Amino acid sequence: MVNIKHLTPTDTSVKEAPSSEAVNRLEAFTAKYGQHQAIVIANVDGKVGIVDGNRLLKQLKKTDVEKVLCFYAGEMTLTEYISCRILLNYHQQRLDYIGVAEMIGDIATNKHEINDVSTRTAIDVQDVARYKALLTFDWEAFNKQTETNQMEMFG
């Protein structure tokens, strides 16, 4: 058990923000039953990082809970931490693809190759490359070309 005062929710997420209905359900469930799953934490470059359970932690901080059940995932570099967060959220619904792309872009900035990101996250190499390309994709040119193609096809 970890004192809740020592845990700070992260301000980054690879998932889209939940609907207000989903937030209300989690809030009601947490108020009624308390903590219903362990929060995964790690030592990230000397600081406590929330690997999984960020939204639950935010809800628990609104209650009078003093200690929370945590699973300690060990020591991680910032890159490993980001990779784990991507992996844990990759297959869940409502994935924020731009959020994943930004995190992959951050990892790539830290001198890691696409193959390294793929190996660490279990995301296919082609998908990692696609996510990375999302940040520099020229949507304006794509939309213009699509409009031109549609005009040619349908007159």
PDB file of C-alpha atoms in Angstrom:
ATOM      1  CA  MET A   1       0.000   0.000   0.000  1.00  0.00           C
ATOM      2  CA  VAL A   2       1.269   3.452  -0.932  1.00  0.00           C
ATOM      3  CA  ASN A   3       0.309   6.750   0.659  1.00  0.00           C
ATOM      4  CA  ILE A   4      -1.849   8.540  -1.916  1.00  0.00           C
ATOM      5  CA  LYS A   5      -0.026  11.805  -1.183  1.00  0.00           C
ATOM      6  CA  HIS A   6       3.091  10.308  -2.823  1.00  0.00           C
ATOM      7  CA  LEU A   7       1.267   9.663  -6.115  1.00  0.00           C
ATOM      8  CA  THR A   8       0.619  12.315  -8.739  1.00  0.00           C
ATOM      9  CA  PRO A   9      -1.563  11.558 -11.765  1.00  0.00           C
ATOM     10  CA  THR A  10       0.209  12.053 -15.062  1.00  0.00           C
ATOM     11  CA  ASP A  11      -1.032  14.783 -17.377  1.00  0.00           C
ATOM     12  CA  THR A  12      -0.437  12.793 -20.569  1.00  0.00           C
ATOM     13  CA  SER A  13      -2.638  10.124 -22.075  1.00  0.00           C
ATOM     14  CA  VAL A  14      -2.662   8.181 -25.298  1.00  0.00           C
ATOM     15  CA  LYS A  15      -6.407   7.672 -25.070  1.00  0.00           C
ATOM     16  CA  GLU A  16      -9.028  10.226 -25.947  1.00  0.00           C
ATOM     17  CA  ALA A  17     -10.698  11.864 -22.984  1.00  0.00           C
ATOM     18  CA  PRO A  18     -13.561   9.710 -21.700  1.00  0.00           C
ATOM     19  CA  SER A  19     -17.136  10.844 -22.112  1.00  0.00           C
ATOM     20  CA  SER A  20     -18.719  12.606 -19.164  1.00  0.00           C
ATOM     21  CA  GLU A  21     -20.949   9.532 -18.789  1.00  0.00           C
ATOM     22  CA  ALA A  22     -17.898   7.276 -18.408  1.00  0.00           C
ATOM     23  CA  VAL A  23     -16.347   9.660 -15.879  1.00  0.00           C
ATOM     24  CA  ASN A  24     -19.603   9.737 -13.897  1.00  0.00           C
ATOM     25  CA  ARG A  25     -19.790   5.911 -13.887  1.00  0.00           C
ATOM     26  CA  LEU A  26     -16.201   5.611 -12.637  1.00  0.00           C
ATOM     27  CA  GLU A  27     -16.822   8.277 -10.026  1.00  0.00           C
ATOM     28  CA  ALA A  28     -19.976   6.526  -8.749  1.00  0.00           C
ATOM     29  CA  PHE A  29     -18.319   3.099  -8.773  1.00  0.00           C
ATOM     30  CA  THR A  30     -15.266   4.415  -6.926  1.00  0.00           C
ATOM     31  CA  ALA A  31     -17.425   6.228  -4.371  1.00  0.00           C
ATOM     32  CA  LYS A  32     -19.409   3.050  -3.705  1.00  0.00           C
ATOM     33  CA  TYR A  33     -16.669   0.388  -3.803  1.00  0.00           C
ATOM     34  CA  GLY A  34     -13.398   2.283  -3.426  1.00  0.00           C
ATOM     35  CA  GLN A  35     -10.324   1.041  -5.236  1.00  0.00           C
ATOM     36  CA  HIS A  36     -11.204  -1.855  -7.543  1.00  0.00           C
ATOM     37  CA  GLN A  37      -7.871  -2.447  -9.269  1.00  0.00           C
ATOM     38  CA  ALA A  38      -4.200  -1.936  -8.519  1.00  0.00           C
ATOM     39  CA  ILE A  39      -2.468   1.164  -9.816  1.00  0.00           C
ATOM     40  CA  VAL A  40       0.734   0.292 -11.677  1.00  0.00           C
ATOM     41  CA  ILE A  41       3.665   2.489 -10.695  1.00  0.00           C
ATOM     42  CA  ALA A  42       7.348   2.588 -11.588  1.00  0.00           C
ATOM     43  CA  ASN A  43      10.484   4.460 -10.620  1.00  0.00           C
ATOM     44  CA  VAL A  44      10.972   6.624 -13.707  1.00  0.00           C
ATOM     45  CA  ASP A  45      14.375   8.267 -13.626  1.00  0.00           C
ATOM     46  CA  GLY A  46      14.109   8.694  -9.849  1.00  0.00           C
ATOM     47  CA  LYS A  47      10.443   9.781  -9.692  1.00  0.00           C
ATOM     48  CA  VAL A  48       7.239   7.795  -9.177  1.00  0.00           C
ATOM     49  CA  GLY A  49       5.426   7.400 -12.497  1.00  0.00           C
ATOM     50  CA  ILE A  50       1.855   6.158 -12.947  1.00  0.00           C
ATOM     51  CA  VAL A  51       2.073   3.470 -15.627  1.00  0.00           C
ATOM     52  CA  ASP A  52      -1.586   2.391 -15.471  1.00  0.00           C
ATOM     53  CA  GLY A  53      -4.573   3.497 -13.391  1.00  0.00           C
ATOM     54  CA  ASN A  54      -4.242   7.235 -13.891  1.00  0.00           C
ATOM     55  CA  ARG A  55      -7.995   7.947 -14.077  1.00  0.00           C
ATOM     56  CA  LEU A  56      -8.679   5.740 -11.062  1.00  0.00           C
ATOM     57  CA  LEU A  57      -6.015   7.608  -9.092  1.00  0.00           C
ATOM     58  CA  LYS A  58      -7.636  10.934 -10.004  1.00  0.00           C
ATOM     59  CA  GLN A  59     -10.980   9.625  -8.664  1.00  0.00           C
ATOM     60  CA  LEU A  60      -9.412   8.198  -5.491  1.00  0.00           C
ATOM     61  CA  LYS A  61      -7.766  11.560  -4.755  1.00  0.00           C
ATOM     62  CA  LYS A  62     -11.281  13.045  -4.545  1.00  0.00           C
ATOM     63  CA  THR A  63     -12.109  10.682  -1.666  1.00  0.00           C
ATOM     64  CA  ASP A  64     -10.744  10.325   1.852  1.00  0.00           C
ATOM     65  CA  VAL A  65      -8.592   7.316   0.903  1.00  0.00           C
ATOM     66  CA  GLU A  66      -5.125   7.566   2.430  1.00  0.00           C
ATOM     67  CA  LYS A  67      -3.419   4.472   0.988  1.00  0.00           C
ATOM     68  CA  VAL A  68      -3.852   2.767  -2.364  1.00  0.00           C
ATOM     69  CA  LEU A  69      -2.912  -0.673  -3.597  1.00  0.00           C
ATOM     70  CA  CYS A  70      -0.115  -0.414  -6.158  1.00  0.00           C
ATOM     71  CA  PHE A  71       1.822  -2.848  -8.305  1.00  0.00           C
ATOM     72  CA  TYR A  72       5.465  -1.781  -8.552  1.00  0.00           C
ATOM     73  CA  ALA A  73       6.785  -2.390 -12.069  1.00  0.00           C
ATOM     74  CA  GLY A  74      10.395  -1.593 -11.145  1.00  0.00           C
ATOM     75  CA  GLU A  75      12.793   0.997 -12.473  1.00  0.00           C
ATOM     76  CA  MET A  76      12.266   2.414 -15.960  1.00  0.00           C
ATOM     77  CA  THR A  77      13.820   5.003 -18.186  1.00  0.00           C
ATOM     78  CA  LEU A  78      11.495   7.666 -19.553  1.00  0.00           C
ATOM     79  CA  THR A  79      11.447   5.832 -22.886  1.00  0.00           C
ATOM     80  CA  GLU A  80      10.486   2.523 -21.255  1.00  0.00           C
ATOM     81  CA  TYR A  81       7.794   4.311 -19.252  1.00  0.00           C
ATOM     82  CA  ILE A  82       6.268   5.896 -22.362  1.00  0.00           C
ATOM     83  CA  SER A  83       6.484   2.563 -24.185  1.00  0.00           C
ATOM     84  CA  CYS A  84       4.658   0.755 -21.380  1.00  0.00           C
ATOM     85  CA  ARG A  85       1.915   3.377 -21.289  1.00  0.00           C
ATOM     86  CA  ILE A  86       1.434   3.059 -25.054  1.00  0.00           C
ATOM     87  CA  LEU A  87       1.362  -0.737 -24.864  1.00  0.00           C
ATOM     88  CA  LEU A  88      -1.172  -0.807 -22.031  1.00  0.00           C
ATOM     89  CA  ASN A  89      -3.504   1.540 -23.892  1.00  0.00           C
ATOM     90  CA  TYR A  90      -2.869   0.373 -27.478  1.00  0.00           C
ATOM     91  CA  HIS A  91      -5.661  -2.182 -27.743  1.00  0.00           C
ATOM     92  CA  GLN A  92      -8.311  -0.338 -25.758  1.00  0.00           C
ATOM     93  CA  GLN A  93     -11.272   1.417 -27.332  1.00  0.00           C
ATOM     94  CA  ARG A  94     -11.197   5.127 -28.120  1.00  0.00           C
ATOM     95  CA  LEU A  95      -7.464   5.211 -28.726  1.00  0.00           C
ATOM     96  CA  ASP A  96      -6.199   8.716 -29.429  1.00  0.00           C
ATOM     97  CA  TYR A  97      -4.082   8.058 -32.518  1.00  0.00           C
ATOM     98  CA  ILE A  98      -2.558  11.531 -32.487  1.00  0.00           C
ATOM     99  CA  GLY A  99      -1.643  11.030 -28.813  1.00  0.00           C
ATOM    100  CA  VAL A 100       0.108   7.770 -29.705  1.00  0.00           C
ATOM    101  CA  ALA A 101       1.832   9.504 -32.617  1.00  0.00           C
ATOM    102  CA  GLU A 102       3.068  12.286 -30.327  1.00  0.00           C
ATOM    103  CA  MET A 103       4.430   9.784 -27.806  1.00  0.00           C
ATOM    104  CA  ILE A 104       6.129   7.798 -30.553  1.00  0.00           C
ATOM    105  CA  GLY A 105       7.507  11.078 -31.875  1.00  0.00           C
ATOM    106  CA  ASP A 106       8.882  11.828 -28.382  1.00  0.00           C
ATOM    107  CA  ILE A 107      10.529   8.426 -28.235  1.00  0.00           C
ATOM    108  CA  ALA A 108      12.015   8.875 -31.711  1.00  0.00           C
ATOM    109  CA  THR A 109      13.373  12.248 -30.597  1.00  0.00           C
ATOM    110  CA  ASN A 110      15.205  10.388 -27.844  1.00  0.00           C
ATOM    111  CA  LYS A 111      17.270   8.648 -30.547  1.00  0.00           C
ATOM    112  CA  HIS A 112      15.344   5.396 -30.617  1.00  0.00           C
ATOM    113  CA  GLU A 113      14.700   3.779 -33.948  1.00  0.00           C
ATOM    114  CA  ILE A 114      11.302   2.573 -35.143  1.00  0.00           C
ATOM    115  CA  ASN A 115      12.424  -1.035 -34.625  1.00  0.00           C
ATOM    116  CA  ASP A 116      13.277  -0.290 -30.981  1.00  0.00           C
ATOM    117  CA  VAL A 117       9.852   1.274 -30.405  1.00  0.00           C
ATOM    118  CA  SER A 118       8.191  -1.717 -32.056  1.00  0.00           C
ATOM    119  CA  THR A 119      10.142  -4.185 -29.921  1.00  0.00           C
ATOM    120  CA  ARG A 120       9.402  -2.335 -26.675  1.00  0.00           C
ATOM    121  CA  THR A 121       5.685  -1.779 -27.332  1.00  0.00           C
ATOM    122  CA  ALA A 122       4.762  -4.862 -29.406  1.00  0.00           C
ATOM    123  CA  ILE A 123       3.270  -2.504 -31.986  1.00  0.00           C
ATOM    124  CA  ASP A 124       4.033  -3.657 -35.521  1.00  0.00           C
ATOM    125  CA  VAL A 125       6.961  -1.822 -37.180  1.00  0.00           C
ATOM    126  CA  GLN A 126       4.714  -0.591 -40.012  1.00  0.00           C
ATOM    127  CA  ASP A 127       2.201   0.797 -37.502  1.00  0.00           C
ATOM    128  CA  VAL A 128       4.955   2.593 -35.565  1.00  0.00           C
ATOM    129  CA  ALA A 129       6.122   4.185 -38.820  1.00  0.00           C
ATOM    130  CA  ARG A 130       2.531   5.171 -39.666  1.00  0.00           C
ATOM    131  CA  TYR A 131       1.996   6.757 -36.247  1.00  0.00           C
ATOM    132  CA  LYS A 132       5.236   8.693 -36.565  1.00  0.00           C
ATOM    133  CA  ALA A 133       4.218   9.863 -40.052  1.00  0.00           C
ATOM    134  CA  LEU A 134       0.866  11.162 -38.737  1.00  0.00           C
ATOM    135  CA  LEU A 135       2.633  14.122 -37.156  1.00  0.00           C
ATOM    136  CA  THR A 136       4.090  15.348 -40.438  1.00  0.00           C
ATOM    137  CA  PHE A 137       1.354  14.195 -42.815  1.00  0.00           C
ATOM    138  CA  ASP A 138       0.127  16.953 -45.128  1.00  0.00           C
ATOM    139  CA  TRP A 139      -3.634  16.679 -44.615  1.00  0.00           C
ATOM    140  CA  GLU A 140      -4.319  19.784 -46.682  1.00  0.00           C
ATOM    141  CA  ALA A 141      -2.652  18.296 -49.762  1.00  0.00           C
ATOM    142  CA  PHE A 142      -4.334  14.939 -49.134  1.00  0.00           C
ATOM    143  CA  ASN A 143      -7.790  16.531 -48.884  1.00  0.00           C
ATOM    144  CA  LYS A 144      -7.160  18.620 -52.005  1.00  0.00           C
ATOM    145  CA  GLN A 145      -6.057  15.536 -53.962  1.00  0.00           C
ATOM    146  CA  THR A 146      -9.070  13.582 -52.682  1.00  0.00           C
ATOM    147  CA  GLU A 147     -11.388  16.375 -53.795  1.00  0.00           C
ATOM    148  CA  THR A 148      -9.697  16.467 -57.220  1.00  0.00           C
ATOM    149  CA  ASN A 149     -10.032  12.683 -57.582  1.00  0.00           C
ATOM    150  CA  GLN A 150     -13.712  12.832 -56.649  1.00  0.00           C
ATOM    151  CA  MET A 151     -14.343  15.591 -59.193  1.00  0.00           C
ATOM    152  CA  GLU A 152     -12.643  13.506 -61.894  1.00  0.00           C
ATOM    153  CA  MET A 153     -14.656  10.405 -60.969  1.00  0.00           C
ATOM    154  CA  PHE A 154     -18.057  12.015 -60.517  1.00  0.00           C
ATOM    155  CA  GLY A 155     -17.760  15.109 -62.659  1.00  0.00           C
TER     156      GLY A 155
END
